[in-house]
Coordinates of C-alpha atoms (C1' of nucleotides) in Angstrom, one line a residue:
Chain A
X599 CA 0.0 0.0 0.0
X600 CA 1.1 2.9 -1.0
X601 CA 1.7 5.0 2.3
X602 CA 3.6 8.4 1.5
X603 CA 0.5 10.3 0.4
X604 CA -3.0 10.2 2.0
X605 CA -4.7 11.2 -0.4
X606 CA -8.8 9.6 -1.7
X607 CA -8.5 7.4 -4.2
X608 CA -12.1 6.8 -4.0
X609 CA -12.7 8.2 -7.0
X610 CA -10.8 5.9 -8.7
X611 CA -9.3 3.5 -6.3
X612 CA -6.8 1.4 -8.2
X613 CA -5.4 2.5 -11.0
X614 CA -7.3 0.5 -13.6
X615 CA -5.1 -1.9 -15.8
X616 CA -4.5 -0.6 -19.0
X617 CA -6.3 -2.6 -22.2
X618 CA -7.8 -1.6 -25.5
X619 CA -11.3 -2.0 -23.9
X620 CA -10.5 0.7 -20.9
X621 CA -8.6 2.8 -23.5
X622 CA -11.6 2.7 -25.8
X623 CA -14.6 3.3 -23.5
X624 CA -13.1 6.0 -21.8
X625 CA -11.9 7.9 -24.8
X626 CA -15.8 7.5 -25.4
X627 CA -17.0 8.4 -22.2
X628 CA -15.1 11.5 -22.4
X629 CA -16.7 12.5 -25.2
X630 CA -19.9 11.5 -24.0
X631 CA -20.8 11.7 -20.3
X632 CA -17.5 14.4 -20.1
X633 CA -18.1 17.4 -21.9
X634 CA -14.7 17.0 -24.1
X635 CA -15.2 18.6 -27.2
X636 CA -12.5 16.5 -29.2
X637 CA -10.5 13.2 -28.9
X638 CA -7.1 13.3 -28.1
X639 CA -4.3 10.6 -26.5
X640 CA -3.2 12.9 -24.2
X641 CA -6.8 13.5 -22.8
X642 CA -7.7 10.3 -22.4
X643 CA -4.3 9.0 -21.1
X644 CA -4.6 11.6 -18.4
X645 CA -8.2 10.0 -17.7
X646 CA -6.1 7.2 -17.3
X647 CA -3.7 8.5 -14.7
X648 CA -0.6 7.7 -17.4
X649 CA 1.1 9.6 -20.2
X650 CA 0.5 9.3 -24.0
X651 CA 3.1 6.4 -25.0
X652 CA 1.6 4.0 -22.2
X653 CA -1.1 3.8 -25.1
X654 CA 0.6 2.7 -28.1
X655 CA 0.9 -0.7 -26.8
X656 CA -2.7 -1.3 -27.2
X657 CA -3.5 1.1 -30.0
X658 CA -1.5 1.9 -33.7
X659 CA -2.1 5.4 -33.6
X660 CA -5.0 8.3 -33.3
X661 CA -6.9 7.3 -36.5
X662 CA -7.2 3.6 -34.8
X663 CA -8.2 5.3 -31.7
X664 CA -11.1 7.4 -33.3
X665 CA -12.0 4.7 -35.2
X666 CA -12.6 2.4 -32.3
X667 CA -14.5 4.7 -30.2
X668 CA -16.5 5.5 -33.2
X669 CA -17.7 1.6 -33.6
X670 CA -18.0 1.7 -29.7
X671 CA -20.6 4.1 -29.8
X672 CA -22.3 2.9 -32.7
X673 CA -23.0 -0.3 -30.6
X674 CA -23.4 2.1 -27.7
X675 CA -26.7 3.3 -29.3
X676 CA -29.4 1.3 -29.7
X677 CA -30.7 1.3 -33.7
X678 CA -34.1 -0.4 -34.7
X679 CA -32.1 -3.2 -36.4
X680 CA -35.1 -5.2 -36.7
X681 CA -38.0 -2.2 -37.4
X682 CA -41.5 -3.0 -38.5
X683 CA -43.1 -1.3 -41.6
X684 CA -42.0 -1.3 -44.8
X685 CA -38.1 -1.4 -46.1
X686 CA -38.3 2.4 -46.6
X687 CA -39.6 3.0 -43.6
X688 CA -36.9 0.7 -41.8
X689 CA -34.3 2.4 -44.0
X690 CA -35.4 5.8 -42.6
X691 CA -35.9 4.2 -39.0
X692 CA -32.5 3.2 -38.6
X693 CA -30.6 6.1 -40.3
X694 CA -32.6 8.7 -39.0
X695 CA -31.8 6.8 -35.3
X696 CA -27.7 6.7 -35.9
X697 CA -28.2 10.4 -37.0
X698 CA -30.0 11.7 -33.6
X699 CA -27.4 9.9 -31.5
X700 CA -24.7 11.9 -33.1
X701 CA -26.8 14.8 -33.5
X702 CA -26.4 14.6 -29.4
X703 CA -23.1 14.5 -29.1
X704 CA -21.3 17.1 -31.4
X705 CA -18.0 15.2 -30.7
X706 CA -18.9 12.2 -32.1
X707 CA -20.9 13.9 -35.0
X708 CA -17.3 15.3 -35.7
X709 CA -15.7 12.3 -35.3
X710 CA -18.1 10.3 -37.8
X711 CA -17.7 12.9 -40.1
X712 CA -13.8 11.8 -40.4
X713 CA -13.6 8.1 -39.5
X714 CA -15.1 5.1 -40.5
X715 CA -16.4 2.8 -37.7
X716 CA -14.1 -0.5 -37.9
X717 CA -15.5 -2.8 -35.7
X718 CA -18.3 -5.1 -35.5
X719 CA -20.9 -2.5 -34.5
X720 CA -20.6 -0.8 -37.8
X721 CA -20.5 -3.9 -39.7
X722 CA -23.5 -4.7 -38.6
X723 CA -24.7 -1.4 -39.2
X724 CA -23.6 -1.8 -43.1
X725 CA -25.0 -5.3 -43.1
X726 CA -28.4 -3.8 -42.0
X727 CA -28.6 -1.0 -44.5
X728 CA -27.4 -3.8 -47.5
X729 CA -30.0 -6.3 -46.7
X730 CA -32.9 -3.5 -46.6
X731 CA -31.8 -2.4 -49.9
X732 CA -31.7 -5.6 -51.5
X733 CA -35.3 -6.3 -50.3
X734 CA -36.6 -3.1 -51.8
X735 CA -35.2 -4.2 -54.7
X736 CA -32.0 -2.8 -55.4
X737 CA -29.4 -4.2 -57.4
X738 CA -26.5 -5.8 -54.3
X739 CA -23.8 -3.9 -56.6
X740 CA -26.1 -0.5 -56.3
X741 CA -26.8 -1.4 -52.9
X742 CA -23.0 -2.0 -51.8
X743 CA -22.7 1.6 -53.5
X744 CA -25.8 3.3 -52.1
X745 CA -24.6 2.6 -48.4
X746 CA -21.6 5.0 -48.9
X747 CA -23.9 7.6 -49.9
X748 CA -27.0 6.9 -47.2
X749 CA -24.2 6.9 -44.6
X750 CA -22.7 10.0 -45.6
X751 CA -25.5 12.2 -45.5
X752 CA -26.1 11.0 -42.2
X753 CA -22.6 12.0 -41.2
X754 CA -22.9 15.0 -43.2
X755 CA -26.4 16.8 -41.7
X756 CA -25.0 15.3 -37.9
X757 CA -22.0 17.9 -38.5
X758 CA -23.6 20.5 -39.9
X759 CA -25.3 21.1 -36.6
X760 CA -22.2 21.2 -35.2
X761 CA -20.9 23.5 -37.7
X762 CA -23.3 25.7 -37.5
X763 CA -22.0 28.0 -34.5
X764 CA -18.2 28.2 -36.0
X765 CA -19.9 28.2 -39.4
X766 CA -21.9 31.2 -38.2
X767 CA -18.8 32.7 -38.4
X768 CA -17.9 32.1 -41.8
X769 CA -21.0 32.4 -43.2
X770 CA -22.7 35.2 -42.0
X771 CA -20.1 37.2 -43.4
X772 CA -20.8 35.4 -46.8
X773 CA -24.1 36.3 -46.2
X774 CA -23.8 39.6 -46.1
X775 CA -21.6 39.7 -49.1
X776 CA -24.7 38.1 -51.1
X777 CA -27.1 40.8 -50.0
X778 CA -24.4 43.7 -51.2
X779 CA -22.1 42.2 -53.3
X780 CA -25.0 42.7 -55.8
X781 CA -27.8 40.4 -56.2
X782 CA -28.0 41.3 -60.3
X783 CA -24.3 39.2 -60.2
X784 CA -26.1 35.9 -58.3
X785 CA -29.5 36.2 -59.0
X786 CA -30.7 32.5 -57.7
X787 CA -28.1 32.6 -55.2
X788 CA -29.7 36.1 -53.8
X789 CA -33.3 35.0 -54.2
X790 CA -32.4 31.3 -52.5
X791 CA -29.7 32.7 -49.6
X792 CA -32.7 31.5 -46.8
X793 CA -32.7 28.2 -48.2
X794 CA -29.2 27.5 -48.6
X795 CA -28.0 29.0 -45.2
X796 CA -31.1 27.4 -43.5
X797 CA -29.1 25.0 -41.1
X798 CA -32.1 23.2 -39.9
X799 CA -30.7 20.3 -40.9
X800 CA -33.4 17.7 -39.7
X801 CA -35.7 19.1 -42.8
X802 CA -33.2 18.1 -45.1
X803 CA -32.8 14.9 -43.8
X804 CA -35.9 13.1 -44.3
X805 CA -35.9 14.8 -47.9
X806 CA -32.3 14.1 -49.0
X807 CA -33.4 10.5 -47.6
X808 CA -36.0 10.4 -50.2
X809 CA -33.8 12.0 -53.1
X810 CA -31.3 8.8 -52.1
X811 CA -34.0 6.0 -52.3
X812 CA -35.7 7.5 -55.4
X813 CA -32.4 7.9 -57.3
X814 CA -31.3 4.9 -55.9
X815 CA -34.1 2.8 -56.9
X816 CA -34.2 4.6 -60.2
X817 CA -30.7 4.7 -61.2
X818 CA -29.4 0.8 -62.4
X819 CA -25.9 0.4 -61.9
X820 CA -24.2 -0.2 -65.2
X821 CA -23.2 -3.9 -65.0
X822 CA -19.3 -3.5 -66.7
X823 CA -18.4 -0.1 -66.8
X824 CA -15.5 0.8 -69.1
X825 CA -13.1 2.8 -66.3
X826 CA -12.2 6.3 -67.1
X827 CA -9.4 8.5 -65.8
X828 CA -11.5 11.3 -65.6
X829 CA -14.9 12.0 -65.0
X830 CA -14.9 15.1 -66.9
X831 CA -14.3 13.4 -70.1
X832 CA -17.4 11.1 -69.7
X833 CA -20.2 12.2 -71.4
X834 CA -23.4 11.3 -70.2
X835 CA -25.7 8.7 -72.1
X836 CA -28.4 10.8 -74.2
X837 CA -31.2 8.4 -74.1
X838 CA -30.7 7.2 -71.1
X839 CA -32.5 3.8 -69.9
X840 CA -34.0 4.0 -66.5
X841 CA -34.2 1.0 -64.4
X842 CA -36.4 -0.8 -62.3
X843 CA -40.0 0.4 -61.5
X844 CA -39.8 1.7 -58.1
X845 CA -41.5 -0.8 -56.1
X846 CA -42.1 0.7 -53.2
X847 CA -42.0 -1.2 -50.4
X848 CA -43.8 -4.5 -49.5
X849 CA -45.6 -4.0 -46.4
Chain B
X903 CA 21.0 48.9 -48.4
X904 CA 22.1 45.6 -45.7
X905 CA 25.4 45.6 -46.1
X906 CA 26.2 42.9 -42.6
X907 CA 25.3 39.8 -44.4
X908 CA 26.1 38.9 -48.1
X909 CA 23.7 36.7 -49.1
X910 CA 21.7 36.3 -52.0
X911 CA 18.3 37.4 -52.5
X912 CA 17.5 36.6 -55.8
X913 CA 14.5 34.6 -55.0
X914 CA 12.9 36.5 -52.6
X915 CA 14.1 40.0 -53.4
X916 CA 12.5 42.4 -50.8
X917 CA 10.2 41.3 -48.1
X918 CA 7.1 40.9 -49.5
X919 CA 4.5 43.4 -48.0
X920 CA 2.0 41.1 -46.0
X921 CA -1.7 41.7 -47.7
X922 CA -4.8 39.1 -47.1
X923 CA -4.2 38.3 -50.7
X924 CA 0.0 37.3 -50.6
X925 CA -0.8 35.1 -47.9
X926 CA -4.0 33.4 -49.2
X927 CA -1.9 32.8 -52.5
X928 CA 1.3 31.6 -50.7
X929 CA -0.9 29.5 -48.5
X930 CA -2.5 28.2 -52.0
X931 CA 0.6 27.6 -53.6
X932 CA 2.2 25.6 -50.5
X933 CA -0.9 23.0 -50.7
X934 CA -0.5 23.0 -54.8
X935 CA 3.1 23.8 -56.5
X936 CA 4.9 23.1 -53.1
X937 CA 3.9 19.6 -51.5
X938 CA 2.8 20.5 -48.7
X939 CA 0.3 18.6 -47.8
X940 CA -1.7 20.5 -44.8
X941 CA -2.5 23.5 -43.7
X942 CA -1.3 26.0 -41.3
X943 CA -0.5 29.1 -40.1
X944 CA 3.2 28.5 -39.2
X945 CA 4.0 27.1 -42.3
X946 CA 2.6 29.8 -44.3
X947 CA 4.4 32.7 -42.0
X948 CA 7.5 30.7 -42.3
X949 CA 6.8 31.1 -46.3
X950 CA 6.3 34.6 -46.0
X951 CA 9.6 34.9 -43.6
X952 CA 7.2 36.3 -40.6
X953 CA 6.3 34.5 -37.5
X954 CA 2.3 33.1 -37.1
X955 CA 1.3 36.3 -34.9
X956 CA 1.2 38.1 -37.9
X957 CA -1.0 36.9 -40.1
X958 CA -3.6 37.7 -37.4
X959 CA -3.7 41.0 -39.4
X960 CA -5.2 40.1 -42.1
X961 CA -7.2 37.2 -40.8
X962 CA -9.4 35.9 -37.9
X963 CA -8.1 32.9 -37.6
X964 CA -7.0 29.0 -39.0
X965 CA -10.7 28.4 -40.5
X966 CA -11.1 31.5 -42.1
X967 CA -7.9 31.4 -44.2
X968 CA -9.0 27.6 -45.0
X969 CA -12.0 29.3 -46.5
X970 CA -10.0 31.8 -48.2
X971 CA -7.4 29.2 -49.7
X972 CA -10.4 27.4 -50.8
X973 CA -12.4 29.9 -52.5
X974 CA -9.0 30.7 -54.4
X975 CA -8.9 27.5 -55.4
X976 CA -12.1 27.3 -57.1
X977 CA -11.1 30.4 -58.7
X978 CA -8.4 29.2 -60.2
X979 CA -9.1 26.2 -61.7
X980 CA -11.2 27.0 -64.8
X981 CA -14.7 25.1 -64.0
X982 CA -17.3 25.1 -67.4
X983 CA -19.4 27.6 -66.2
X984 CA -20.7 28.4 -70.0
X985 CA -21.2 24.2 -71.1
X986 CA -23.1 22.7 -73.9
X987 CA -25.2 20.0 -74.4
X988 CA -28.5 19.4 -71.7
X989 CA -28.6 20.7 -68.7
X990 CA -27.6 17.1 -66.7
X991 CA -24.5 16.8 -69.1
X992 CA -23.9 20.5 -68.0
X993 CA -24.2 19.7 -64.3
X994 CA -22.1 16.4 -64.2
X995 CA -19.4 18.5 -66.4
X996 CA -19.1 21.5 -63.5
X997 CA -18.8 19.1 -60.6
X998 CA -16.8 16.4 -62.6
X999 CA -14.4 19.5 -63.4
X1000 CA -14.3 20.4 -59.7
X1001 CA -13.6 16.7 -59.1
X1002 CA -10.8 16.5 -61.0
X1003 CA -9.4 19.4 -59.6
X1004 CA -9.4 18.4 -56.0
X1005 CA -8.1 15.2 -56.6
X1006 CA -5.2 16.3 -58.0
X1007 CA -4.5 18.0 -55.1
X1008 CA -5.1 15.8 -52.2
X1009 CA -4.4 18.6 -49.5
X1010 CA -7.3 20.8 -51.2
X1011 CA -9.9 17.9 -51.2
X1012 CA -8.8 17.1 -47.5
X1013 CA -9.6 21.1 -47.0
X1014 CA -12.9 21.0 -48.9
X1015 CA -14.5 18.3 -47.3
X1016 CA -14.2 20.1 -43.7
X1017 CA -14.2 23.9 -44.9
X1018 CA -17.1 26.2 -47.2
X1019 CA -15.4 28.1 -49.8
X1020 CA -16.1 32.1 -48.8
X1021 CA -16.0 34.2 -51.2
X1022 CA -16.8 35.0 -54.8
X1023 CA -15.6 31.9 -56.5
X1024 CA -18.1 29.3 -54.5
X1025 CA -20.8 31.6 -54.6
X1026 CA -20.4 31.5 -58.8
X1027 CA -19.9 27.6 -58.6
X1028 CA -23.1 27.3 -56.3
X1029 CA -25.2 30.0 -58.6
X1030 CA -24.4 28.4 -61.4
X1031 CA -25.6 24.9 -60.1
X1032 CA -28.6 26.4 -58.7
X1033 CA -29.5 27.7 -62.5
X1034 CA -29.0 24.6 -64.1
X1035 CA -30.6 22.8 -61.7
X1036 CA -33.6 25.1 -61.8
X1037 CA -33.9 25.0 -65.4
X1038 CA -34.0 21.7 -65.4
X1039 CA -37.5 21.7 -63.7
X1040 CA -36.3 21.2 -59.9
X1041 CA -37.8 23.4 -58.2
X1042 CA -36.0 26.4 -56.4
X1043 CA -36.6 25.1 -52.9
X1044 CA -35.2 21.3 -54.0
X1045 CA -33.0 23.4 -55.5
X1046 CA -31.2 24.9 -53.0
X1047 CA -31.0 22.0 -50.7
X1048 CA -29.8 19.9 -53.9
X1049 CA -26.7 22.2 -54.2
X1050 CA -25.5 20.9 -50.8
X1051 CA -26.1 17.0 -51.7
X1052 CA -24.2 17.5 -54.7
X1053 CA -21.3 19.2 -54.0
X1054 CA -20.9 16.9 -50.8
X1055 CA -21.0 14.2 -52.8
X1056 CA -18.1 15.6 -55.3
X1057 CA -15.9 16.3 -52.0
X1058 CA -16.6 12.7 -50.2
X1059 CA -15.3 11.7 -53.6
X1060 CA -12.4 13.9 -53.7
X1061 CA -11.0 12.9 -49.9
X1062 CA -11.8 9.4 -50.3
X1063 CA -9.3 8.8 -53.1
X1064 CA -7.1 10.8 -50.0
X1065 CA -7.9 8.8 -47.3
X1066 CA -7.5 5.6 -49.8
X1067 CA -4.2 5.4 -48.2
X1068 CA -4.7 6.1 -44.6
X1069 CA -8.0 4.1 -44.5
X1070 CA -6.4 0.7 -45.7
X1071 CA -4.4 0.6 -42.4
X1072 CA -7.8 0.9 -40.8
X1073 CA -9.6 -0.8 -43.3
X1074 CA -7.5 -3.9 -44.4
X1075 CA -8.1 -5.0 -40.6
X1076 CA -11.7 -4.7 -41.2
X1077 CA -11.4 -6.7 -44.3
X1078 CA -9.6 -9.4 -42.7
X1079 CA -12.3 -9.7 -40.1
X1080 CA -15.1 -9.9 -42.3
X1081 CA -13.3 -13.0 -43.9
X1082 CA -12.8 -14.8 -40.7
X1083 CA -15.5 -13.2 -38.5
X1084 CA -18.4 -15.8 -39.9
X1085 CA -19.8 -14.8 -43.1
X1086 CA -22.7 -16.5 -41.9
X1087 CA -23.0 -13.3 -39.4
X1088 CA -23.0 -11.0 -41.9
X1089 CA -23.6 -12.3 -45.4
X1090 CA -24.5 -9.5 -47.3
X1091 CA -21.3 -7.6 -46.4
X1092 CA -19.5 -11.1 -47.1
X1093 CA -21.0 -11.1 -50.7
X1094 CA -20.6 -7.5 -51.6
X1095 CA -16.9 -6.8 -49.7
X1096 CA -15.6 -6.0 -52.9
X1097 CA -18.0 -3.3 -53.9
X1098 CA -18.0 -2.0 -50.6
X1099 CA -14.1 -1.3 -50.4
X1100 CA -13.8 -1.0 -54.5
X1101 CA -12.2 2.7 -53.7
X1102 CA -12.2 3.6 -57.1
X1103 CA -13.7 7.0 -56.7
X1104 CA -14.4 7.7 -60.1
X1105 CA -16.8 4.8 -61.0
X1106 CA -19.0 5.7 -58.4
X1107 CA -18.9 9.9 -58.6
X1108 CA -20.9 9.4 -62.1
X1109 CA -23.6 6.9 -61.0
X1110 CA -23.9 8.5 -57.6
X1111 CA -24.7 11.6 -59.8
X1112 CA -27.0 10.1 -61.7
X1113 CA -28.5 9.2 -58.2
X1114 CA -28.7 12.7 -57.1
X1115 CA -30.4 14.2 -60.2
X1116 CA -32.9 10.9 -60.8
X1117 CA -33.5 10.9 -56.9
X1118 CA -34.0 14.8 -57.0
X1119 CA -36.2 15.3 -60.2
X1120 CA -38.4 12.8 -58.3
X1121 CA -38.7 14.5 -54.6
X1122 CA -40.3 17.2 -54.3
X1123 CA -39.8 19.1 -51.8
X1124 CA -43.2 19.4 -49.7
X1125 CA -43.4 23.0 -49.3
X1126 CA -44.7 23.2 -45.7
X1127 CA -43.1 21.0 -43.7
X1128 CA -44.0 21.0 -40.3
X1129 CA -40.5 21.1 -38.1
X1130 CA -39.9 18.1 -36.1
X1131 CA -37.2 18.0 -33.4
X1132 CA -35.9 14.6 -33.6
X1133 CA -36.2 12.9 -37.2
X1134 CA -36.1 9.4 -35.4
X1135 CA -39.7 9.9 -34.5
X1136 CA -40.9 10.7 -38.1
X1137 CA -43.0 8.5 -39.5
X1138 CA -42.7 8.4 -43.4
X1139 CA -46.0 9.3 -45.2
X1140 CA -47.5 5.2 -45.9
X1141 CA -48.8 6.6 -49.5
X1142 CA -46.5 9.1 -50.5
X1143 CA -46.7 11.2 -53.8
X1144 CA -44.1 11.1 -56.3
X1145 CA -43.7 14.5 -58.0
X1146 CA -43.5 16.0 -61.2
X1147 CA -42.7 12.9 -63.9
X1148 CA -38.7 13.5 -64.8
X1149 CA -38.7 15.7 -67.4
X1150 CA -34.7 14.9 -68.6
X1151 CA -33.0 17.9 -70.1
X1152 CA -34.8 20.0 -72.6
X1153 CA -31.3 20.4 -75.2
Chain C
dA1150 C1' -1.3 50.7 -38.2
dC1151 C1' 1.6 47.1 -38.7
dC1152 C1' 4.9 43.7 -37.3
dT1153 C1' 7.6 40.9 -34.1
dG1154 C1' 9.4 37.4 -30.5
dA1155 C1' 8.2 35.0 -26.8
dA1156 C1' 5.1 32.6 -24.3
dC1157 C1' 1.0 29.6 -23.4
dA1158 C1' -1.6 25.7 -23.9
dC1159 C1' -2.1 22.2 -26.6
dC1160 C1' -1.0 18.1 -30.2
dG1161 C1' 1.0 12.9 -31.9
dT1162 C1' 4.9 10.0 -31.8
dT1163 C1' 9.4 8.0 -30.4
dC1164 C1' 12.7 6.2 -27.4
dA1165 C1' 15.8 5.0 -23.7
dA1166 C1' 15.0 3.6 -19.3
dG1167 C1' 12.8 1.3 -15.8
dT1168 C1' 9.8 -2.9 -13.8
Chain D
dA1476 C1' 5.6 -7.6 -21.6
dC1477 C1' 4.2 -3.5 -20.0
dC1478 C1' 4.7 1.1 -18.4
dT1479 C1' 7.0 5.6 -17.9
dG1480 C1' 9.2 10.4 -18.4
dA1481 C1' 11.3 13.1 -21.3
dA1482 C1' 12.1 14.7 -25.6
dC1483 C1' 11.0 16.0 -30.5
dA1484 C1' 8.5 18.3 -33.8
dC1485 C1' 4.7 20.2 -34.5
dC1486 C1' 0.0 23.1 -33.7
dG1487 C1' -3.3 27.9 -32.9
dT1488 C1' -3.6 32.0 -30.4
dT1489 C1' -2.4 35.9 -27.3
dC1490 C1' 0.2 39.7 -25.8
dA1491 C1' 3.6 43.1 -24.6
dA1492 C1' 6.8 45.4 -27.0
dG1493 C1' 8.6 47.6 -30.7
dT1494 C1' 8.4 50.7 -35.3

DNA sequence: ACCTGAACACCGTTCAAGT
DNA sequence: ACCTGAACACCGTTCAAGT
């Protein structure tokens, strides 16, 4: 026992053996239950009562780090994996769940933004999302595609809440410019400017949701396509075929 | 004239006068000619032969000047604002033009995907996207919000080819583990592992364009909507409408 | 008004040294 | 094998002091 200092340790009475699991679920408590406003090593090794390098041993670097505490609160949260209704609905269920968690905790909404979750949490996640696709109809090579962009938009409106008090500050002066900077110059731009610097970003949601499944289920993946260097050389089919009726839903 | 130290100063004759303008355009040229391949404030004083504290002159801080560089950026790559051909080829030409651009440049595309280009230059590239889109039958209120969709997706894009070499440290482990972790657990993601971690940017940018234009022709945006504060609770409309039949380009 | 050096409060990562 | 302190090479921002 240590005897030189009396001082409480009741806070935290031993000093917890380090592992990848502590590591992990305090970097997330921190920026959960703690107000921390970003992830660092050094934060969550002083959590830890240690310095920095004691975590390399169970961790590769930062990026593993966030990456791990991302998938820990992804299982963390609990998503409507099995949702009634129809596959739409269940799509919208489950994203619109994962974006409301994140939406609550700015950090991770940052965090998501940057990182992919690798673990077993977001797998399932992905898993989820592909298998509700399939069933509504989509093509499992659009579908594998169509996650990426479901995903991101979820990512993308959870930060923009977060963004918008430091984007406050770089917009509002843009705003401003739009209103003098002559309206004849950007006419739509002028006549739009509520629309685009609206920030509510829960209206969007459920319509870019939409605008996703709809293009989704109306836009076939072409089967072999011919790889080009650049996308600005590839001109766009004239009479272009659409694809599948939408079949919306089975319920 | 200095006469205590004979040294050459041939390629940076006389201090250059600090100006908003000398340091967004050394800051630009570090992240394009020079490889630098982040941002900061200490790199570009040291560029400038200043110290940090005074760039605080001409700007408010790290994320304004990101904006700045940014906006010069658009501005200097020569987007087809004036294109041919409908008004889909149009759009897929600007942003596959913007593409291009960033991914060239892997320290711009890391800057676009977390900073709004303020200034002149982004407000041209967003008017001009707002236009087409408008003239192509969306209406302005889809519009506006379609802007934001689009040019996320053409900076997901851009950083992905980016993280491409960063992420396979975190996702090769992933990859392994959906191998051995039971593909009976998670089939789908089994099946489609190659889609999912395919990486080639540019197959996907023009179908997940497609996407956006097919998904937004066919969403209206309900004009009304009535402002919920969680989206999880949102219950999608059982028999929804689909809006105005796609009417594709008018060349 | 503009520029500067020094300081402050942070970062991630490495490494020799301890147990 | 695990942990540690110290060091290295970075960050953004502030501030008193100079011109």
């Amino acid at each position: 026992m240590n005897q030189r200092t009396i001082v409480s340790r009741r806070t935290r009475p031993a000093k917890e053996a380090l592992s990848r699991d502590v590591i992990v679920s305090t970097a997330l408590s921190l920026l959960t239950a703690e107000n921390a406003e970003s992830l660092s090593l050094r934060k969550v090794a002083t959590a830890l009562d240690t310095g920095a390098a004691s975590l390399y041993v169970y961790v590769a670097n930062v990026e593993e780090l966030r990456s791990l505490v991302l998938d820990a609160f992804v299982g963390s949260i609990d998503l409507p994996f099995q949702g009634s209704g129809d596959w739409r609905a269940r799509v919208k269920a489950l994203l619109g769940a994962y974006l409301g968690a994140l939406q609550q905790h700015p950090a991770l909404a940052d965090l998501a933004r940057t990182t992919v979750p690798a673990g077993p949490s977001g797998l399932r996640l992905v898993e989820t999302l592909l298998d509700l696709l399939i069933t509504g109809g989509v093509s499992p090579g659009g579908a594998a595609w169509a996650v990426d962009l479901l995903l991101a938009e979820v990512t993308n409106v959870a930060a923009e809440r977060n963004v918008g008090s430091s984007e406050a500050a770089v917009l509002a002066p843009a705003e401003r410019a739009i209103d003098s900077i002559m309206q004849a110059e950007f006419p739509r731009l002028h006549a739009l400017r509520e629309d685009l610097f609206s920030g509510s970003g829960s209206d969007r949601f459920g319509w870019a949701i939409d605008v996703l499944l709809n293009g989704i289920l109306s836009t076939p993946r072409t089967p072999a396509v011919k790889k080009h260097q650049s996308p600005r050389t590839e001109a766009p089919r004239p009479g272009q075929k659409r694809g599948s009726r939408n079949t919306p839903g089975n319920r």
